[in-house]
């Protein structure tokens, strides 16, 4: 098994790394890796896998042996989407990437949107942004295939992020984002939420540290293969993390 987290050689200036946290995504990962490379041939691709029982890591390891732009960060056990995303960002930063993009491993986020997301960081005649969010909740954005229950939960979380956490974005829980690595240096990354609330927690910290954030519309399509890992326990854990953050926000107002 190839474990590239031991490789510390730097990537060239201007490197974009597309990172994917995976747990049991063997059915989609091969196609996703190919689509990302076709869309962004110069990007590095990093998969952070938590030793998925379905062999996702083995597929990625084989691809990494064949293609030097593919990297695998293999963790020994399941430690959550938040810590996986953070480990990916830290790895990208250490290797000298300029921009990291994270997206889901189940093809819900369309790699064809990657160029638009990257372009949004540097708008013409405007100050550059630090974070560009692929947003389902602005005009032109959309969610396809989700149950009413999932839509309601998502709406509540985004409303909570905007109103209680005071982060001025419409889709604070999107897992599809481009982030300038420079801005990572001014964000406090200690004790970030380890599960799904990572995305709101990270944005909350980014906003408080003066980071410039923008949103561009994307269509999120519910997975057609494999199962969602956002089960009841994960959602409760996420809700607990968000409430803790809101209390802290009120106290520090
Ligand atoms: N490494 C890692 N990835 C995870 C974990 N939990 C979820 N993921 C990945 O995070 C992404 C989003 O998860 P998903 O189940 O699709 O959530 P949903 O889209 O909200 O239903 C997918 O690529 C999952 O494989 C985890 O504990 N560790
Ligand atoms: Mg999904």
Tab-separated table of C-alpha atoms and ligand atoms in Angstrom:
chain	number	residue	atom	x	y	z
A	1	UNK	CA	0.000	0.000	0.000
A	2	UNK	CA	1.376	3.388	-0.984
A	3	UNK	CA	1.274	5.948	1.808
A	4	UNK	CA	2.315	9.276	0.418
A	5	UNK	CA	1.962	11.175	3.679
A	6	UNK	CA	5.639	10.406	4.256
A	7	UNK	CA	6.634	12.275	1.083
A	8	UNK	CA	7.606	15.811	1.924
A	9	UNK	CA	8.963	17.015	-1.425
A	10	UNK	CA	7.336	20.300	-2.475
A	11	UNK	CA	4.970	20.787	-5.388
A	12	UNK	CA	5.793	23.603	-7.845
A	13	UNK	CA	4.340	27.102	-7.279
A	14	UNK	CA	0.771	27.456	-8.526
A	15	UNK	CA	-0.163	23.851	-7.764
A	16	UNK	CA	-3.865	23.075	-7.352
A	17	UNK	CA	-4.715	19.956	-5.353
A	18	UNK	CA	-8.147	18.376	-5.520
A	19	UNK	CA	-8.815	16.366	-2.380
A	20	UNK	CA	-11.454	13.735	-1.688
A	21	UNK	CA	-12.253	12.195	1.715
A	22	UNK	CA	-13.527	8.661	1.196
A	23	UNK	CA	-15.187	5.930	3.182
A	24	UNK	CA	-16.538	3.035	1.118
A	25	UNK	CA	-16.537	4.765	-2.265
A	26	UNK	CA	-14.988	1.920	-4.301
A	27	UNK	CA	-17.839	2.045	-6.837
A	28	UNK	CA	-17.258	5.679	-7.779
A	29	UNK	CA	-13.642	6.568	-7.000
A	30	UNK	CA	-12.084	5.316	-10.262
A	31	UNK	CA	-14.503	7.304	-12.406
A	32	UNK	CA	-14.098	10.376	-10.180
A	33	UNK	CA	-10.281	10.299	-10.420
A	34	UNK	CA	-10.493	10.084	-14.220
A	35	UNK	CA	-13.035	12.930	-14.462
A	36	UNK	CA	-10.971	15.235	-12.258
A	37	UNK	CA	-7.826	14.582	-14.275
A	38	UNK	CA	-9.646	15.148	-17.571
A	39	UNK	CA	-11.028	18.476	-16.317
A	40	UNK	CA	-7.844	19.695	-14.591
A	41	UNK	CA	-4.896	17.813	-16.149
A	42	UNK	CA	-2.311	19.837	-14.212
A	43	UNK	CA	-3.860	19.322	-10.761
A	44	UNK	CA	-2.628	16.943	-8.092
A	45	UNK	CA	-5.303	14.655	-6.640
A	46	UNK	CA	-5.264	13.558	-3.020
A	47	UNK	CA	-7.548	10.892	-1.533
A	48	UNK	CA	-7.855	10.640	2.249
A	49	UNK	CA	-9.285	7.218	3.021
A	50	UNK	CA	-10.114	5.780	6.439
A	51	UNK	CA	-9.233	2.190	5.553
A	52	UNK	CA	-12.602	1.614	3.861
A	53	UNK	CA	-13.755	-2.016	4.185
A	54	UNK	CA	-14.812	-2.013	0.503
A	55	UNK	CA	-11.230	-1.571	-0.737
A	56	UNK	CA	-11.430	2.064	-1.921
A	57	UNK	CA	-7.820	2.598	-0.818
A	58	UNK	CA	-6.549	-0.359	-2.861
A	59	UNK	CA	-8.083	1.126	-6.024
A	60	UNK	CA	-6.522	4.527	-5.271
A	61	UNK	CA	-3.146	2.954	-4.389
A	62	UNK	CA	-3.051	1.183	-7.738
A	63	UNK	CA	-3.903	4.438	-9.529
A	64	UNK	CA	-1.230	6.262	-7.482
A	65	UNK	CA	1.355	3.699	-8.606
A	66	UNK	CA	0.438	4.382	-12.226
A	67	UNK	CA	0.015	8.175	-12.065
A	68	UNK	CA	2.344	10.453	-10.128
A	69	UNK	CA	-0.373	13.116	-9.768
A	70	UNK	CA	-2.521	10.799	-7.610
A	71	UNK	CA	-1.765	10.536	-3.881
A	72	UNK	CA	-3.263	8.468	-1.106
A	73	UNK	CA	-3.350	9.370	2.531
A	74	UNK	CA	-4.411	6.149	4.210
A	75	UNK	CA	-5.560	6.389	7.821
A	76	UNK	CA	-5.765	3.309	10.003
A	77	UNK	CA	-9.372	3.629	11.087
A	78	UNK	CA	-12.510	5.706	10.688
A	79	UNK	CA	-11.877	9.125	12.153
A	80	UNK	CA	-14.517	11.294	10.500
A	81	UNK	CA	-15.061	13.512	7.475
A	82	UNK	CA	-13.891	16.643	9.315
A	83	UNK	CA	-10.517	15.310	10.418
A	84	UNK	CA	-9.994	13.739	6.969
A	85	UNK	CA	-10.668	17.074	5.243
A	86	UNK	CA	-8.389	18.906	7.653
A	87	UNK	CA	-5.605	16.349	7.182
A	88	UNK	CA	-5.920	16.818	3.438
A	89	UNK	CA	-5.673	20.605	3.745
A	90	UNK	CA	-2.657	20.352	6.052
A	91	UNK	CA	-0.941	17.896	3.698
A	92	UNK	CA	-1.624	20.191	0.721
A	93	UNK	CA	-0.271	23.171	2.638
A	94	UNK	CA	2.883	21.320	3.704
A	95	UNK	CA	3.571	20.259	0.118
A	96	UNK	CA	3.290	23.883	-1.015
A	97	UNK	CA	-0.016	23.799	-2.916
A	98	UNK	CA	-1.457	27.229	-3.760
A	99	UNK	CA	-5.079	26.128	-3.817
A	100	UNK	CA	-6.894	23.106	-2.387
A	101	UNK	CA	-10.333	22.055	-3.558
A	102	UNK	CA	-12.358	19.492	-1.646
A	103	UNK	CA	-15.287	17.529	-2.980
A	104	UNK	CA	-17.249	14.378	-2.122
A	105	UNK	CA	-16.236	10.953	-3.379
A	106	UNK	CA	-19.708	9.847	-4.509
A	107	UNK	CA	-19.992	11.985	-7.685
A	108	UNK	CA	-22.497	14.340	-6.017
A	109	UNK	CA	-20.192	17.213	-6.915
A	110	UNK	CA	-19.538	17.460	-10.644
A	111	UNK	CA	-15.817	17.753	-11.519
A	112	UNK	CA	-16.923	19.778	-14.571
A	113	UNK	CA	-17.601	22.643	-12.111
A	114	UNK	CA	-13.949	22.739	-10.970
A	115	UNK	CA	-12.719	25.375	-13.474
A	116	UNK	CA	-15.589	27.747	-12.551
A	117	UNK	CA	-14.871	27.285	-8.856
A	118	UNK	CA	-11.191	28.114	-9.364
A	119	UNK	CA	-11.991	31.109	-11.581
A	120	UNK	CA	-14.297	32.477	-8.880
A	121	UNK	CA	-11.277	32.940	-6.593
A	122	UNK	CA	-9.846	35.550	-8.952
A	123	UNK	CA	-12.688	37.666	-10.402
A	124	UNK	CA	-11.854	40.287	-13.027
A	125	UNK	CA	-11.512	43.832	-11.660
A	126	UNK	CA	-12.094	42.732	-8.064
A	127	UNK	CA	-9.996	41.825	-5.066
A	128	UNK	CA	-9.334	38.050	-5.091
A	129	UNK	CA	-11.306	35.758	-2.788
A	130	UNK	CA	-9.766	33.257	-0.340
A	131	UNK	CA	-12.575	30.716	-0.436
A	132	UNK	CA	-15.049	29.909	-3.233
A	133	UNK	CA	-18.017	27.736	-2.244
A	134	UNK	CA	-19.911	25.575	-4.701
A	135	UNK	CA	-23.373	26.624	-3.536
A	136	UNK	CA	-26.738	24.915	-3.895
A	137	UNK	CA	-28.567	27.791	-2.251
A	138	UNK	CA	-27.996	30.787	-4.515
A	139	UNK	CA	-29.825	31.497	-7.793
A	140	UNK	CA	-28.735	28.900	-10.342
A	141	UNK	CA	-27.767	26.392	-7.630
A	142	UNK	CA	-29.751	23.218	-7.093
A	143	UNK	CA	-30.044	19.924	-5.190
A	144	UNK	CA	-31.279	16.897	-7.119
A	145	UNK	CA	-32.551	13.650	-5.627
A	146	UNK	CA	-32.660	14.441	-1.919
A	147	UNK	CA	-35.590	13.418	0.302
A	148	UNK	CA	-37.730	16.118	1.919
A	149	UNK	CA	-36.119	15.215	5.275
A	150	UNK	CA	-32.593	15.811	3.941
A	151	UNK	CA	-33.666	19.107	2.363
A	152	UNK	CA	-35.208	20.339	5.609
A	153	UNK	CA	-32.113	19.393	7.644
A	154	UNK	CA	-29.838	21.080	5.104
A	155	UNK	CA	-31.996	24.228	5.084
A	156	UNK	CA	-31.927	24.349	8.906
A	157	UNK	CA	-28.144	23.910	9.079
A	158	UNK	CA	-27.543	26.644	6.485
A	159	UNK	CA	-30.003	28.987	8.195
A	160	UNK	CA	-28.325	28.297	11.562
A	161	UNK	CA	-24.872	28.994	10.080
A	162	UNK	CA	-26.040	32.321	8.655
A	163	UNK	CA	-28.147	33.532	11.570
A	164	UNK	CA	-26.732	31.951	14.741
A	165	UNK	CA	-23.102	31.646	13.666
A	166	UNK	CA	-23.220	34.917	11.681
A	167	UNK	CA	-21.361	33.604	8.661
A	168	UNK	CA	-22.683	35.567	5.651
A	169	UNK	CA	-23.051	32.707	3.156
A	170	UNK	CA	-26.095	30.825	1.840
A	171	UNK	CA	-24.603	27.318	1.670
A	172	UNK	CA	-22.402	27.031	4.748
A	173	UNK	CA	-22.537	23.238	4.720
A	174	UNK	CA	-21.319	22.695	1.170
A	175	UNK	CA	-18.485	20.172	0.930
A	176	UNK	CA	-17.390	21.577	-2.454
A	177	UNK	CA	-14.947	24.450	-1.955
A	178	UNK	CA	-11.761	25.963	-3.318
A	179	UNK	CA	-9.452	27.401	-0.666
A	180	UNK	CA	-6.312	29.485	-1.068
A	181	UNK	CA	-3.659	27.882	1.094
A	182	UNK	CA	-2.356	31.311	2.125
A	183	UNK	CA	-5.525	31.938	4.139
A	184	UNK	CA	-5.068	28.691	6.092
A	185	UNK	CA	-2.183	30.362	7.924
A	186	UNK	CA	-4.422	32.912	9.612
A	187	UNK	CA	-7.224	30.490	10.586
A	188	UNK	CA	-7.147	28.730	13.962
A	189	UNK	CA	-7.294	25.030	13.038
A	190	UNK	CA	-7.206	23.606	16.567
A	191	UNK	CA	-10.109	21.463	17.786
A	192	UNK	CA	-12.187	21.845	14.628
A	193	UNK	CA	-15.345	19.703	14.500
A	194	UNK	CA	-14.295	16.180	13.520
A	195	UNK	CA	-17.465	15.174	11.674
A	196	UNK	CA	-19.882	16.821	9.234
A	197	UNK	CA	-19.974	20.132	11.185
A	198	UNK	CA	-16.376	20.675	10.089
A	199	UNK	CA	-17.599	22.621	7.058
A	200	UNK	CA	-19.599	25.187	9.083
A	201	UNK	CA	-16.932	25.344	11.800
A	202	UNK	CA	-14.161	26.004	9.268
A	203	UNK	CA	-16.168	28.770	7.573
A	204	UNK	CA	-17.030	30.319	10.950
A	205	UNK	CA	-13.333	30.519	11.829
A	206	UNK	CA	-12.391	31.692	8.326
A	207	UNK	CA	-14.973	34.493	8.451
A	208	UNK	CA	-13.817	35.630	11.897
A	209	UNK	CA	-10.227	35.788	10.695
A	210	UNK	CA	-11.167	38.190	7.874
A	211	UNK	CA	-11.144	35.698	5.013
A	212	UNK	CA	-12.912	36.776	1.797
A	213	UNK	CA	-15.574	34.237	0.802
A	214	UNK	CA	-17.685	33.941	-2.355
A	215	UNK	CA	-20.293	31.464	-3.654
A	216	UNK	CA	-20.958	30.180	-7.151
A	217	UNK	CA	-23.992	28.105	-8.128
A	218	UNK	CA	-23.623	24.351	-8.546
A	219	UNK	CA	-25.985	21.427	-8.912
A	220	UNK	CA	-25.554	18.769	-6.211
A	221	UNK	CA	-26.849	15.373	-7.313
A	222	UNK	CA	-27.616	12.790	-4.638
A	223	UNK	CA	-25.420	9.722	-4.889
A	224	UNK	CA	-26.618	6.992	-7.253
A	225	UNK	CA	-24.244	4.358	-5.853
A	226	UNK	CA	-23.133	3.461	-2.346
A	227	UNK	CA	-24.650	4.694	0.879
A	228	UNK	CA	-24.582	8.055	2.644
A	229	UNK	CA	-22.489	8.060	5.820
A	230	UNK	CA	-24.489	11.010	7.177
A	231	UNK	CA	-26.575	8.775	9.438
A	232	UNK	CA	-28.568	9.773	12.542
A	233	UNK	CA	-25.555	9.603	14.851
A	234	UNK	CA	-23.439	11.784	12.546
A	235	UNK	CA	-26.274	14.311	12.316
A	236	UNK	CA	-26.693	14.459	16.090
A	237	UNK	CA	-22.959	14.898	16.503
A	238	UNK	CA	-23.054	17.688	13.904
A	239	UNK	CA	-25.962	19.407	15.662
A	240	UNK	CA	-24.118	19.248	18.994
A	241	UNK	CA	-20.977	20.783	17.435
A	242	UNK	CA	-23.012	23.595	15.838
A	243	UNK	CA	-24.845	24.445	19.062
A	244	UNK	CA	-21.516	24.620	20.918
A	245	UNK	CA	-20.237	27.047	18.289
A	246	UNK	CA	-23.394	29.173	18.517
A	247	UNK	CA	-23.069	29.468	22.299
A	248	UNK	CA	-19.452	30.526	21.861
A	249	UNK	CA	-20.498	33.054	19.176
A	250	UNK	CA	-23.068	34.591	21.564
A	251	UNK	CA	-20.581	34.777	24.429
A	252	UNK	CA	-17.954	36.469	22.235
A	253	UNK	CA	-20.325	38.974	20.606
B	1	LIG	N1	-12.136	9.643	5.160
B	1	LIG	C1	-13.433	9.708	5.514
B	1	LIG	N2	-14.360	10.083	4.610
B	1	LIG	C2	-15.653	10.111	4.996
B	1	LIG	C3	-16.084	9.791	6.309
B	1	LIG	N3	-17.433	9.921	6.381
B	1	LIG	C4	-17.839	10.318	5.144
B	1	LIG	N4	-16.775	10.423	4.301
B	1	LIG	C5	-16.774	10.852	2.886
B	1	LIG	O1	-17.307	12.152	2.856
B	1	LIG	C6	-18.024	12.371	1.642
B	1	LIG	C7	-19.450	12.822	1.973
B	1	LIG	O2	-20.118	11.759	2.619
B	1	LIG	P1	-21.567	11.245	2.175
B	1	LIG	O3	-21.806	9.935	2.808
B	1	LIG	O4	-21.679	11.288	0.693
B	1	LIG	O5	-22.488	12.341	2.850
B	1	LIG	P2	-23.782	13.069	2.247
B	1	LIG	O6	-23.454	13.485	0.839
B	1	LIG	O7	-23.988	14.226	3.170
B	1	LIG	O8	-24.868	12.066	2.296
B	1	LIG	C8	-17.950	11.053	0.881
B	1	LIG	O9	-16.880	11.093	-0.032
B	1	LIG	C9	-17.678	10.020	1.986
B	1	LIG	O10	-17.038	8.850	1.528
B	1	LIG	C10	-15.078	9.383	7.257
B	1	LIG	O11	-15.342	9.079	8.412
B	1	LIG	N5	-13.773	9.368	6.805
B	2	LIG	MG1	-22.848	12.282	-0.602
